[in-house]
Amino acid sequence: MDTKTFTNLALEGVDSLGFRLDQLGITSRINRHNLAAFLMNEQKHLEGEWDSIQAKVDRRRAQFDHLSQHVEARTDALIGPVLKRISRFRASQ
């Protein structure tokens, strides 16, 4: 069964359910239009949540990059003179 057939079948079921409930006087708020609006609203909500997660991940990545650059700079400042002395010592031998 392809997705178009499945979608049409599901929408017909929603229409049928809405019609039956309306006949019983329960509600007239269940139809394909309200369902589509609900799904679009939820889609936008999920997109917003995804964007929020991506922003948090990007922020943490930037913090990690900054920290790693800071550590590398400190390491170079500490180990650089030691390596120069070692290379001078090897050259003198």
GROMACS .gro file of C-alpha atoms in nm:
model
   93
    1MET     CA    1   0.000   0.000   0.000
    2ASP     CA    2   0.153   0.332  -0.101
    3THR     CA    3   0.146   0.641   0.118
    4LYS     CA    4  -0.115   0.827  -0.088
    5THR     CA    5  -0.363   0.540  -0.058
    6PHE     CA    6  -0.291   0.509   0.313
    7THR     CA    7  -0.333   0.885   0.365
    8ASN     CA    8  -0.664   0.890   0.178
    9LEU     CA    9  -0.788   0.591   0.377
   10ALA     CA   10  -0.690   0.758   0.706
   11LEU     CA   11  -0.858   1.086   0.607
   12GLU     CA   12  -1.175   0.905   0.503
   13GLY     CA   13  -1.174   0.733   0.843
   14VAL     CA   14  -1.137   1.067   1.020
   15ASP     CA   15  -1.420   1.214   0.812
   16SER     CA   16  -1.638   0.914   0.886
   17LEU     CA   17  -1.566   0.935   1.258
   18GLY     CA   18  -1.638   1.307   1.261
   19PHE     CA   19  -1.963   1.254   1.072
   20ARG     CA   20  -2.079   0.980   1.311
   21LEU     CA   21  -1.993   1.188   1.617
   22ASP     CA   22  -2.174   1.485   1.465
   23GLN     CA   23  -2.480   1.268   1.402
   24LEU     CA   24  -2.476   1.166   1.767
   25GLY     CA   25  -2.451   1.531   1.866
   26ILE     CA   26  -2.118   1.479   2.042
   27THR     CA   27  -1.894   1.709   1.845
   28SER     CA   28  -1.838   1.857   1.505
   29ARG     CA   29  -1.474   1.943   1.568
   30ILE     CA   30  -1.322   1.622   1.432
   31ASN     CA   31  -1.261   1.648   1.058
   32ARG     CA   32  -0.971   1.635   0.819
   33HIS     CA   33  -0.920   2.011   0.831
   34ASN     CA   34  -0.881   2.022   1.208
   35LEU     CA   35  -0.660   1.715   1.196
   36ALA     CA   36  -0.440   1.873   0.928
   37ALA     CA   37  -0.417   2.194   1.134
   38PHE     CA   38  -0.324   1.994   1.443
   39LEU     CA   39  -0.055   1.801   1.254
   40MET     CA   40   0.091   2.118   1.103
   41ASN     CA   41   0.097   2.280   1.446
   42GLU     CA   42   0.277   1.980   1.593
   43GLN     CA   43   0.521   1.977   1.300
   44LYS     CA   44   0.611   2.340   1.365
   45HIS     CA   45   0.644   2.265   1.737
   46LEU     CA   46   0.884   1.977   1.666
   47GLU     CA   47   1.083   2.192   1.423
   48GLY     CA   48   1.118   2.453   1.696
   49GLU     CA   49   1.233   2.191   1.945
   50TRP     CA   50   1.487   2.059   1.691
   51ASP     CA   51   1.619   2.410   1.629
   52SER     CA   52   1.653   2.461   2.004
   53ILE     CA   53   1.850   2.138   2.040
   54GLN     CA   54   2.072   2.232   1.746
   55ALA     CA   55   2.141   2.574   1.899
   56LYS     CA   56   2.239   2.411   2.230
   57VAL     CA   57   2.468   2.163   2.052
   58ASP     CA   58   2.629   2.441   1.848
   59ARG     CA   59   2.685   2.648   2.163
   60ARG     CA   60   2.850   2.356   2.343
   61ARG     CA   61   3.062   2.283   2.036
   62ALA     CA   62   3.181   2.644   2.029
   63GLN     CA   63   3.260   2.630   2.402
   64PHE     CA   64   3.456   2.308   2.352
   65ASP     CA   65   3.649   2.457   2.058
   66HIS     CA   66   3.736   2.764   2.263
   67LEU     CA   67   3.849   2.549   2.556
   68SER     CA   68   4.060   2.322   2.335
   69GLN     CA   69   4.228   2.624   2.172
   70HIS     CA   70   4.299   2.767   2.517
   71VAL     CA   71   4.450   2.438   2.635
   72GLU     CA   72   4.661   2.410   2.319
   73ALA     CA   73   4.793   2.764   2.366
   74ARG     CA   74   4.882   2.693   2.728
   75THR     CA   75   5.047   2.365   2.633
   76ASP     CA   76   5.253   2.532   2.360
   77ALA     CA   77   5.362   2.803   2.605
   78LEU     CA   78   5.465   2.541   2.861
   79ILE     CA   79   5.620   2.274   2.642
   80GLY     CA   80   5.775   2.502   2.376
   81PRO     CA   81   6.072   2.614   2.589
   82VAL     CA   82   6.132   2.257   2.708
   83LEU     CA   83   6.144   2.129   2.350
   84LYS     CA   84   6.385   2.408   2.250
   85ARG     CA   85   6.623   2.311   2.531
   86ILE     CA   86   6.605   1.947   2.433
   87SER     CA   87   6.681   2.028   2.070
   88ARG     CA   88   6.972   2.252   2.175
   89PHE     CA   89   7.105   1.975   2.398
   90ARG     CA   90   7.086   1.722   2.113
   91ALA     CA   91   7.254   1.965   1.873
   92SER     CA   92   7.541   2.027   2.113
   93GLN     CA   93   7.622   1.657   2.141
   0.00000   0.00000   0.00000
